[in-house]
Amino acid sequence: MEFRIERSALTDAVSWAARVLPVRSPVPVLGGLLLDTEGGGEGGGPLRISGLDYEASARIDVDAEVVRPGKVLVMGRRLLDICKVLPEGPVECAVEGSRFTVSGDGARFGLSVLPLDDYPALPPLPQVRGAVDAELFAAAVADVAVAAGRDDTLPALTGIRLELDGDTMTLAATDRYRFAVRTLPWKATAPGEAADVLVSARRLTEIARSLGRSGLVSVALDAGSAGFEHAGTRTTVRLLEGRLPRHEKLFAMADPAVALVDRARLTEAVKRVSVVADGDSPVQMTFSRADASVTLRAGYEDDVASQRLPAALEGAEELTVAFNPGYLADALASFTEPSLRLLLLGAGQRAMITDEAGTDVHRHLLMSVKPQLG
C-alpha cells in the first residue's frame, strides 16, 4: 500500500473517523483505524478510513493519489497525534514490511501495524428512511441534547428520541427535570414513513457536530441501529433500549400566565445574578404586569444579586417562579430568536419556553422550584 495526500485532508479524515474509537478496550484492534485504498495506479483513487467500537462505527472517503492499493490497520489515536504535528503540505504514506510510514517535508514516522484478520467488519448501513437538511438537523440535536440525562444508571434518559412521522422529524430529550422537543421537516423515501427510536445523546451530538453545514443527510434505521450518511461520510450507532415518556400531555398547560422577554437580555441577566447562586440554589424571577418588568434575584442573606428587565405579562397581575440556574441557562442558550414566550403556572409547577409566536417547532419545559431567597 502506498498513497499521497495533503496533510490537512489526512488530518481531518483521521480525526473524523477516530471519534468512535474507545478510550480503553480489552480488544486491542478496536483501537485501530482501517486505511483502505482502491483503484491505484497513476490515475489515483479514494482513501477510505474507518473505525468502530461496540456501539458505533464511522467511515469517511477522501481523495488521495494511490500508488499501490492495499489495506492497513494502525492505532488510530497514535496516527491522529502524528497527523497533528506533520508539516503542512503533501504527505506520503506506505506499508513497508510490518511498519506503516508517514512522511512529509523531511519528517518521518513509523507505526506498527495491527493484524487485519482480527478486525471485525463494519456494520452495514440500515435501511435509508429519508433525508434531512444537515445544518437544520445539527441545530435541532444541539437544542434538545442539553435536556438529556447524564446518569448512565438510567440509560434511556441519556438518549434522544428520534421520531419520524410523514414529513416531520421530532427530536426529544429529558432528564426528568426538563424536557426539550424540536420538530423539523424532512424528506421521507416513501409516503407514510414512520419510526420511533432512542439514540444516545452523546453519540448523536458527536455525529451532528461532524456533519457539514450544507446538503442533505441520509437517515437510516432498523430495529437495532441508526445510520447517517453525508458528503462521503457514513456513521452508525446502536440504538438504546427503552422509551422516553411522551411529552404531549406534559406540555398541555391550561390557562398559563404568559410572559414575553428579550432573550439576549434575559440570558445575560441569568448569568449575572447566578454568580452568587451557590450550588443549585435557584434564580427567582418575579414578573409584574403593572410595571411591565421581571426582577431576577439570587443568593442568600448578604450575598445576593438582582436585576430588573422589561417584560410583558398577561394572565396574571404578578407571578414569582424560580429555576435551577444551570437548567435555565441551558434552555435559554438553545434558542436563537430575539424574543421568547414563557408559559407559567406558578412556583413549583411546570414552565414552558417557546419562540415569541408560541409555535411547536422548539419547546423547552422546566420545573419551577419554590423560591428560597433569604
PDB file of N, CA, C and O in Angstrom, residues 253-317:
ATOM      1  N   MET A 253     -50.759  22.832  28.875  1.00  0.00           N
ATOM      2  CA  MET A 253     -50.840  23.710  30.043  1.00  0.00           C
ATOM      3  C   MET A 253     -52.118  24.544  29.952  1.00  0.00           C
ATOM      4  O   MET A 253     -52.290  25.330  29.025  1.00  0.00           O
ATOM      5  N   ALA A 254     -53.008  24.359  30.920  1.00  0.00           N
ATOM      6  CA  ALA A 254     -54.295  25.055  30.914  1.00  0.00           C
ATOM      7  C   ALA A 254     -54.169  26.436  31.543  1.00  0.00           C
ATOM      8  O   ALA A 254     -53.715  26.572  32.681  1.00  0.00           O
ATOM      9  N   ASP A 255     -54.552  27.450  30.803  1.00  0.00           N
ATOM     10  CA  ASP A 255     -54.610  28.834  31.277  1.00  0.00           C
ATOM     11  C   ASP A 255     -53.336  29.310  31.966  1.00  0.00           C
ATOM     12  O   ASP A 255     -53.373  29.780  33.122  1.00  0.00           O
ATOM     13  N   PRO A 256     -52.213  29.211  31.315  1.00  0.00           N
ATOM     14  CA  PRO A 256     -50.990  29.717  31.947  1.00  0.00           C
ATOM     15  C   PRO A 256     -50.896  31.238  31.832  1.00  0.00           C
ATOM     16  O   PRO A 256     -51.516  31.858  30.951  1.00  0.00           O
ATOM     17  N   ALA A 257     -50.139  31.845  32.727  1.00  0.00           N
ATOM     18  CA  ALA A 257     -49.734  33.237  32.522  1.00  0.00           C
ATOM     19  C   ALA A 257     -48.655  33.230  31.448  1.00  0.00           C
ATOM     20  O   ALA A 257     -47.872  32.275  31.336  1.00  0.00           O
ATOM     21  N   VAL A 258     -48.625  34.293  30.643  1.00  0.00           N
ATOM     22  CA  VAL A 258     -47.677  34.347  29.523  1.00  0.00           C
ATOM     23  C   VAL A 258     -46.813  35.587  29.654  1.00  0.00           C
ATOM     24  O   VAL A 258     -47.335  36.708  29.798  1.00  0.00           O
ATOM     25  N   ALA A 259     -45.490  35.376  29.614  1.00  0.00           N
ATOM     26  CA  ALA A 259     -44.550  36.494  29.679  1.00  0.00           C
ATOM     27  C   ALA A 259     -43.736  36.539  28.388  1.00  0.00           C
ATOM     28  O   ALA A 259     -43.319  35.496  27.875  1.00  0.00           O
ATOM     29  N   LEU A 260     -43.512  37.758  27.884  1.00  0.00           N
ATOM     30  CA  LEU A 260     -42.659  37.971  26.722  1.00  0.00           C
ATOM     31  C   LEU A 260     -41.410  38.708  27.170  1.00  0.00           C
ATOM     32  O   LEU A 260     -41.497  39.757  27.813  1.00  0.00           O
ATOM     33  N   VAL A 261     -40.231  38.144  26.834  1.00  0.00           N
ATOM     34  CA  VAL A 261     -38.969  38.722  27.289  1.00  0.00           C
ATOM     35  C   VAL A 261     -37.970  38.742  26.143  1.00  0.00           C
ATOM     36  O   VAL A 261     -38.065  37.951  25.197  1.00  0.00           O
ATOM     37  N   ASP A 262     -36.985  39.624  26.248  1.00  0.00           N
ATOM     38  CA  ASP A 262     -35.879  39.664  25.306  1.00  0.00           C
ATOM     39  C   ASP A 262     -34.887  38.559  25.662  1.00  0.00           C
ATOM     40  O   ASP A 262     -34.383  38.505  26.784  1.00  0.00           O
ATOM     41  N   ARG A 263     -34.624  37.670  24.705  1.00  0.00           N
ATOM     42  CA  ARG A 263     -33.793  36.503  25.007  1.00  0.00           C
ATOM     43  C   ARG A 263     -32.379  36.882  25.446  1.00  0.00           C
ATOM     44  O   ARG A 263     -31.865  36.371  26.449  1.00  0.00           O
ATOM     45  N   ALA A 264     -31.721  37.741  24.683  1.00  0.00           N
ATOM     46  CA  ALA A 264     -30.322  38.074  24.978  1.00  0.00           C
ATOM     47  C   ALA A 264     -30.193  38.747  26.339  1.00  0.00           C
ATOM     48  O   ALA A 264     -29.289  38.422  27.124  1.00  0.00           O
ATOM     49  N   ARG A 265     -31.093  39.678  26.650  1.00  0.00           N
ATOM     50  CA  ARG A 265     -31.007  40.387  27.926  1.00  0.00           C
ATOM     51  C   ARG A 265     -31.308  39.452  29.098  1.00  0.00           C
ATOM     52  O   ARG A 265     -30.670  39.548  30.158  1.00  0.00           O
ATOM     53  N   LEU A 266     -32.274  38.554  28.917  1.00  0.00           N
ATOM     54  CA  LEU A 266     -32.586  37.610  29.981  1.00  0.00           C
ATOM     55  C   LEU A 266     -31.424  36.646  30.203  1.00  0.00           C
ATOM     56  O   LEU A 266     -31.078  36.322  31.353  1.00  0.00           O
ATOM     57  N   THR A 267     -30.821  36.185  29.116  1.00  0.00           N
ATOM     58  CA  THR A 267     -29.672  35.272  29.231  1.00  0.00           C
ATOM     59  C   THR A 267     -28.530  35.923  30.008  1.00  0.00           C
ATOM     60  O   THR A 267     -27.932  35.299  30.896  1.00  0.00           O
ATOM     61  N   GLU A 268     -28.227  37.170  29.680  1.00  0.00           N
ATOM     62  CA  GLU A 268     -27.156  37.873  30.388  1.00  0.00           C
ATOM     63  C   GLU A 268     -27.511  38.102  31.848  1.00  0.00           C
ATOM     64  O   GLU A 268     -26.654  38.001  32.739  1.00  0.00           O
ATOM     65  N   ALA A 269     -28.760  38.412  32.123  1.00  0.00           N
ATOM     66  CA  ALA A 269     -29.185  38.645  33.499  1.00  0.00           C
ATOM     67  C   ALA A 269     -29.073  37.369  34.336  1.00  0.00           C
ATOM     68  O   ALA A 269     -28.642  37.407  35.497  1.00  0.00           O
ATOM     69  N   VAL A 270     -29.481  36.231  33.765  1.00  0.00           N
ATOM     70  CA  VAL A 270     -29.361  34.955  34.478  1.00  0.00           C
ATOM     71  C   VAL A 270     -27.896  34.666  34.788  1.00  0.00           C
ATOM     72  O   VAL A 270     -27.533  34.270  35.904  1.00  0.00           O
ATOM     73  N   LYS A 271     -27.041  34.872  33.806  1.00  0.00           N
ATOM     74  CA  LYS A 271     -25.610  34.648  34.007  1.00  0.00           C
ATOM     75  C   LYS A 271     -25.056  35.574  35.098  1.00  0.00           C
ATOM     76  O   LYS A 271     -24.249  35.166  35.933  1.00  0.00           O
ATOM     77  N   ARG A 272     -25.536  36.816  35.109  1.00  0.00           N
ATOM     78  CA  ARG A 272     -25.011  37.815  36.051  1.00  0.00           C
ATOM     79  C   ARG A 272     -25.406  37.494  37.488  1.00  0.00           C
ATOM     80  O   ARG A 272     -24.558  37.459  38.380  1.00  0.00           O
ATOM     81  N   VAL A 273     -26.694  37.266  37.734  1.00  0.00           N
ATOM     82  CA  VAL A 273     -27.127  37.047  39.115  1.00  0.00           C
ATOM     83  C   VAL A 273     -26.724  35.664  39.625  1.00  0.00           C
ATOM     84  O   VAL A 273     -26.624  35.460  40.842  1.00  0.00           O
ATOM     85  N   SER A 274     -26.459  34.712  38.712  1.00  0.00           N
ATOM     86  CA  SER A 274     -26.081  33.357  39.128  1.00  0.00           C
ATOM     87  C   SER A 274     -24.700  33.310  39.775  1.00  0.00           C
ATOM     88  O   SER A 274     -24.339  32.289  40.378  1.00  0.00           O
ATOM     89  N   VAL A 275     -23.947  34.385  39.675  1.00  0.00           N
ATOM     90  CA  VAL A 275     -22.619  34.428  40.292  1.00  0.00           C
ATOM     91  C   VAL A 275     -22.706  34.176  41.794  1.00  0.00           C
ATOM     92  O   VAL A 275     -21.804  33.572  42.387  1.00  0.00           O
ATOM     93  N   VAL A 276     -23.808  34.602  42.427  1.00  0.00           N
ATOM     94  CA  VAL A 276     -23.942  34.406  43.878  1.00  0.00           C
ATOM     95  C   VAL A 276     -24.811  33.200  44.211  1.00  0.00           C
ATOM     96  O   VAL A 276     -25.114  32.956  45.378  1.00  0.00           O
ATOM     97  N   ALA A 277     -25.244  32.448  43.201  1.00  0.00           N
ATOM     98  CA  ALA A 277     -26.084  31.272  43.434  1.00  0.00           C
ATOM     99  C   ALA A 277     -25.191  30.063  43.693  1.00  0.00           C
ATOM    100  O   ALA A 277     -24.657  29.456  42.774  1.00  0.00           O
ATOM    101  N   ASP A 278     -24.992  29.738  44.957  1.00  0.00           N
ATOM    102  CA  ASP A 278     -24.133  28.607  45.319  1.00  0.00           C
ATOM    103  C   ASP A 278     -24.810  27.291  44.966  1.00  0.00           C
ATOM    104  O   ASP A 278     -25.998  27.093  45.237  1.00  0.00           O
ATOM    105  N   GLY A 279     -24.004  26.384  44.389  1.00  0.00           N
ATOM    106  CA  GLY A 279     -24.549  25.079  44.046  1.00  0.00           C
ATOM    107  C   GLY A 279     -25.733  25.201  43.120  1.00  0.00           C
ATOM    108  O   GLY A 279     -25.674  25.865  42.087  1.00  0.00           O
ATOM    109  N   ASP A 280     -26.826  24.558  43.498  1.00  0.00           N
ATOM    110  CA  ASP A 280     -28.045  24.596  42.680  1.00  0.00           C
ATOM    111  C   ASP A 280     -29.090  25.537  43.268  1.00  0.00           C
ATOM    112  O   ASP A 280     -30.283  25.382  43.011  1.00  0.00           O
ATOM    113  N   SER A 281     -28.667  26.489  44.090  1.00  0.00           N
ATOM    114  CA  SER A 281     -29.648  27.434  44.634  1.00  0.00           C
ATOM    115  C   SER A 281     -30.304  28.186  43.487  1.00  0.00           C
ATOM    116  O   SER A 281     -29.654  28.512  42.495  1.00  0.00           O
ATOM    117  N   PRO A 282     -31.601  28.461  43.598  1.00  0.00           N
ATOM    118  CA  PRO A 282     -32.356  28.917  42.429  1.00  0.00           C
ATOM    119  C   PRO A 282     -32.166  30.392  42.085  1.00  0.00           C
ATOM    120  O   PRO A 282     -31.728  31.192  42.905  1.00  0.00           O
ATOM    121  N   VAL A 283     -32.521  30.695  40.856  1.00  0.00           N
ATOM    122  CA  VAL A 283     -32.695  32.073  40.409  1.00  0.00           C
ATOM    123  C   VAL A 283     -34.190  32.352  40.426  1.00  0.00           C
ATOM    124  O   VAL A 283     -34.968  31.644  39.778  1.00  0.00           O
ATOM    125  N   GLN A 284     -34.591  33.375  41.188  1.00  0.00           N
ATOM    126  CA  GLN A 284     -36.000  33.726  41.309  1.00  0.00           C
ATOM    127  C   GLN A 284     -36.346  34.802  40.291  1.00  0.00           C
ATOM    128  O   GLN A 284     -35.594  35.743  40.081  1.00  0.00           O
ATOM    129  N   MET A 285     -37.528  34.667  39.666  1.00  0.00           N
ATOM    130  CA  MET A 285     -37.994  35.636  38.694  1.00  0.00           C
ATOM    131  C   MET A 285     -39.387  36.108  39.104  1.00  0.00           C
ATOM    132  O   MET A 285     -40.319  35.296  39.198  1.00  0.00           O
ATOM    133  N   THR A 286     -39.515  37.396  39.365  1.00  0.00           N
ATOM    134  CA  THR A 286     -40.805  37.973  39.735  1.00  0.00           C
ATOM    135  C   THR A 286     -41.292  38.871  38.604  1.00  0.00           C
ATOM    136  O   THR A 286     -40.670  39.891  38.287  1.00  0.00           O
ATOM    137  N   PHE A 287     -42.386  38.459  37.976  1.00  0.00           N
ATOM    138  CA  PHE A 287     -42.973  39.211  36.871  1.00  0.00           C
ATOM    139  C   PHE A 287     -44.062  40.125  37.415  1.00  0.00           C
ATOM    140  O   PHE A 287     -44.884  39.713  38.254  1.00  0.00           O
ATOM    141  N   SER A 288     -44.109  41.366  36.916  1.00  0.00           N
ATOM    142  CA  SER A 288     -45.129  42.328  37.311  1.00  0.00           C
ATOM    143  C   SER A 288     -45.807  42.880  36.062  1.00  0.00           C
ATOM    144  O   SER A 288     -45.134  43.431  35.179  1.00  0.00           O
ATOM    145  N   ARG A 289     -47.130  42.730  36.015  1.00  0.00           N
ATOM    146  CA  ARG A 289     -47.869  43.259  34.869  1.00  0.00           C
ATOM    147  C   ARG A 289     -47.927  44.785  34.916  1.00  0.00           C
ATOM    148  O   ARG A 289     -47.775  45.458  33.889  1.00  0.00           O
ATOM    149  N   ALA A 290     -48.116  45.334  36.095  1.00  0.00           N
ATOM    150  CA  ALA A 290     -48.242  46.783  36.229  1.00  0.00           C
ATOM    151  C   ALA A 290     -46.956  47.499  35.818  1.00  0.00           C
ATOM    152  O   ALA A 290     -46.993  48.550  35.164  1.00  0.00           O
ATOM    153  N   ASP A 291     -45.820  46.947  36.200  1.00  0.00           N
ATOM    154  CA  ASP A 291     -44.528  47.570  35.884  1.00  0.00           C
ATOM    155  C   ASP A 291     -43.963  47.094  34.554  1.00  0.00           C
ATOM    156  O   ASP A 291     -42.914  47.594  34.124  1.00  0.00           O
ATOM    157  N   ALA A 292     -44.608  46.110  33.933  1.00  0.00           N
ATOM    158  CA  ALA A 292     -44.101  45.529  32.680  1.00  0.00           C
ATOM    159  C   ALA A 292     -42.627  45.144  32.839  1.00  0.00           C
ATOM    160  O   ALA A 292     -41.767  45.523  32.036  1.00  0.00           O
ATOM    161  N   SER A 293     -42.354  44.366  33.905  1.00  0.00           N
ATOM    162  CA  SER A 293     -40.958  44.047  34.212  1.00  0.00           C
ATOM    163  C   SER A 293     -40.844  42.656  34.813  1.00  0.00           C
ATOM    164  O   SER A 293     -41.836  42.063  35.255  1.00  0.00           O
ATOM    165  N   VAL A 294     -39.618  42.162  34.841  1.00  0.00           N
ATOM    166  CA  VAL A 294     -39.266  40.959  35.584  1.00  0.00           C
ATOM    167  C   VAL A 294     -38.010  41.272  36.378  1.00  0.00           C
ATOM    168  O   VAL A 294     -37.061  41.863  35.860  1.00  0.00           O
ATOM    169  N   THR A 295     -38.019  40.897  37.637  1.00  0.00           N
ATOM    170  CA  THR A 295     -36.861  41.112  38.503  1.00  0.00           C
ATOM    171  C   THR A 295     -36.263  39.764  38.854  1.00  0.00           C
ATOM    172  O   THR A 295     -36.962  38.882  39.385  1.00  0.00           O
ATOM    173  N   LEU A 296     -34.994  39.601  38.539  1.00  0.00           N
ATOM    174  CA  LEU A 296     -34.272  38.368  38.838  1.00  0.00           C
ATOM    175  C   LEU A 296     -33.489  38.561  40.135  1.00  0.00           C
ATOM    176  O   LEU A 296     -32.840  39.596  40.327  1.00  0.00           O
ATOM    177  N   ARG A 297     -33.542  37.551  40.999  1.00  0.00           N
ATOM    178  CA  ARG A 297     -32.805  37.588  42.258  1.00  0.00           C
ATOM    179  C   ARG A 297     -32.156  36.235  42.507  1.00  0.00           C
ATOM    180  O   ARG A 297     -32.708  35.198  42.146  1.00  0.00           O
ATOM    181  N   ALA A 298     -30.997  36.267  43.157  1.00  0.00           N
ATOM    182  CA  ALA A 298     -30.309  35.030  43.524  1.00  0.00           C
ATOM    183  C   ALA A 298     -29.474  35.287  44.764  1.00  0.00           C
ATOM    184  O   ALA A 298     -29.094  36.430  45.056  1.00  0.00           O
ATOM    185  N   GLY A 299     -29.184  34.224  45.508  1.00  0.00           N
ATOM    186  CA  GLY A 299     -28.327  34.325  46.680  1.00  0.00           C
ATOM    187  C   GLY A 299     -29.090  34.266  47.978  1.00  0.00           C
ATOM    188  O   GLY A 299     -30.334  34.185  48.006  1.00  0.00           O
ATOM    189  N   TYR A 300     -28.355  34.333  49.107  1.00  0.00           N
ATOM    190  CA  TYR A 300     -28.916  34.252  50.439  1.00  0.00           C
ATOM    191  C   TYR A 300     -28.281  35.308  51.335  1.00  0.00           C
ATOM    192  O   TYR A 300     -27.118  35.690  51.161  1.00  0.00           O
ATOM    193  N   GLU A 301     -29.065  35.750  52.316  1.00  0.00           N
ATOM    194  CA  GLU A 301     -28.604  36.677  53.346  1.00  0.00           C
ATOM    195  C   GLU A 301     -27.926  37.892  52.713  1.00  0.00           C
ATOM    196  O   GLU A 301     -28.545  38.597  51.927  1.00  0.00           O
ATOM    197  N   ASP A 302     -26.646  38.124  53.012  1.00  0.00           N
ATOM    198  CA  ASP A 302     -25.984  39.313  52.479  1.00  0.00           C
ATOM    199  C   ASP A 302     -25.379  39.102  51.100  1.00  0.00           C
ATOM    200  O   ASP A 302     -25.016  40.068  50.423  1.00  0.00           O
ATOM    201  N   ASP A 303     -25.251  37.859  50.687  1.00  0.00           N
ATOM    202  CA  ASP A 303     -24.664  37.564  49.367  1.00  0.00           C
ATOM    203  C   ASP A 303     -25.797  37.396  48.361  1.00  0.00           C
ATOM    204  O   ASP A 303     -26.278  36.282  48.115  1.00  0.00           O
ATOM    205  N   VAL A 304     -26.223  38.500  47.793  1.00  0.00           N
ATOM    206  CA  VAL A 304     -27.366  38.480  46.887  1.00  0.00           C
ATOM    207  C   VAL A 304     -27.075  39.302  45.648  1.00  0.00           C
ATOM    208  O   VAL A 304     -26.154  40.119  45.616  1.00  0.00           O
ATOM    209  N   ALA A 305     -27.871  39.069  44.610  1.00  0.00           N
ATOM    210  CA  ALA A 305     -27.785  39.847  43.372  1.00  0.00           C
ATOM    211  C   ALA A 305     -29.176  39.972  42.790  1.00  0.00           C
ATOM    212  O   ALA A 305     -30.033  39.096  42.988  1.00  0.00           O
ATOM    213  N   SER A 306     -29.401  41.054  42.059  1.00  0.00           N
ATOM    214  CA  SER A 306     -30.704  41.237  41.417  1.00  0.00           C
ATOM    215  C   SER A 306     -30.533  42.068  40.165  1.00  0.00           C
ATOM    216  O   SER A 306     -29.571  42.826  40.017  1.00  0.00           O
ATOM    217  N   GLN A 307     -31.476  41.913  39.247  1.00  0.00           N
ATOM    218  CA  GLN A 307     -31.528  42.752  38.054  1.00  0.00           C
ATOM    219  C   GLN A 307     -32.962  42.800  37.551  1.00  0.00           C
ATOM    220  O   GLN A 307     -33.677  41.790  37.560  1.00  0.00           O
ATOM    221  N   ARG A 308     -33.339  43.981  37.096  1.00  0.00           N
ATOM    222  CA  ARG A 308     -34.680  44.196  36.579  1.00  0.00           C
ATOM    223  C   ARG A 308     -34.620  44.397  35.077  1.00  0.00           C
ATOM    224  O   ARG A 308     -33.750  45.102  34.567  1.00  0.00           O
ATOM    225  N   LEU A 309     -35.564  43.763  34.363  1.00  0.00           N
ATOM    226  CA  LEU A 309     -35.626  43.846  32.905  1.00  0.00           C
ATOM    227  C   LEU A 309     -37.052  44.128  32.467  1.00  0.00           C
ATOM    228  O   LEU A 309     -38.009  43.767  33.169  1.00  0.00           O
ATOM    229  N   PRO A 310     -37.234  44.725  31.288  1.00  0.00           N
ATOM    230  CA  PRO A 310     -38.586  44.851  30.737  1.00  0.00           C
ATOM    231  C   PRO A 310     -39.158  43.474  30.401  1.00  0.00           C
ATOM    232  O   PRO A 310     -38.442  42.587  29.914  1.00  0.00           O
ATOM    233  N   ALA A 311     -40.436  43.288  30.669  1.00  0.00           N
ATOM    234  CA  ALA A 311     -41.126  42.039  30.320  1.00  0.00           C
ATOM    235  C   ALA A 311     -42.620  42.292  30.334  1.00  0.00           C
ATOM    236  O   ALA A 311     -43.132  42.964  31.234  1.00  0.00           O
ATOM    237  N   ALA A 312     -43.318  41.774  29.367  1.00  0.00           N
ATOM    238  CA  ALA A 312     -44.777  41.889  29.308  1.00  0.00           C
ATOM    239  C   ALA A 312     -45.394  40.643  29.912  1.00  0.00           C
ATOM    240  O   ALA A 312     -44.956  39.521  29.635  1.00  0.00           O
ATOM    241  N   LEU A 313     -46.399  40.826  30.769  1.00  0.00           N
ATOM    242  CA  LEU A 313     -47.063  39.703  31.423  1.00  0.00           C
ATOM    243  C   LEU A 313     -48.554  39.753  31.141  1.00  0.00           C
ATOM    244  O   LEU A 313     -49.195  40.799  31.287  1.00  0.00           O
ATOM    245  N   GLU A 314     -49.123  38.633  30.754  1.00  0.00           N
ATOM    246  CA  GLU A 314     -50.556  38.503  30.529  1.00  0.00           C
ATOM    247  C   GLU A 314     -51.078  37.301  31.315  1.00  0.00           C
ATOM    248  O   GLU A 314     -50.374  36.299  31.471  1.00  0.00           O
ATOM    249  N   GLY A 315     -52.298  37.414  31.829  1.00  0.00           N
ATOM    250  CA  GLY A 315     -52.908  36.295  32.535  1.00  0.00           C
ATOM    251  C   GLY A 315     -52.698  36.313  34.025  1.00  0.00           C
ATOM    252  O   GLY A 315     -53.211  35.438  34.734  1.00  0.00           O
ATOM    253  N   ALA A 316     -51.972  37.288  34.550  1.00  0.00           N
ATOM    254  CA  ALA A 316     -51.766  37.433  35.994  1.00  0.00           C
ATOM    255  C   ALA A 316     -51.259  38.841  36.260  1.00  0.00           C
ATOM    256  O   ALA A 316     -50.635  39.458  35.390  1.00  0.00           O
ATOM    257  N   GLU A 317     -51.523  39.345  37.467  1.00  0.00           N
ATOM    258  CA  GLU A 317     -51.004  40.670  37.825  1.00  0.00           C
ATOM    259  C   GLU A 317     -49.550  40.579  38.261  1.00  0.00           C
ATOM    260  O   GLU A 317     -48.750  41.468  37.990  1.00  0.00           O
TER     261      GLU A 317
END
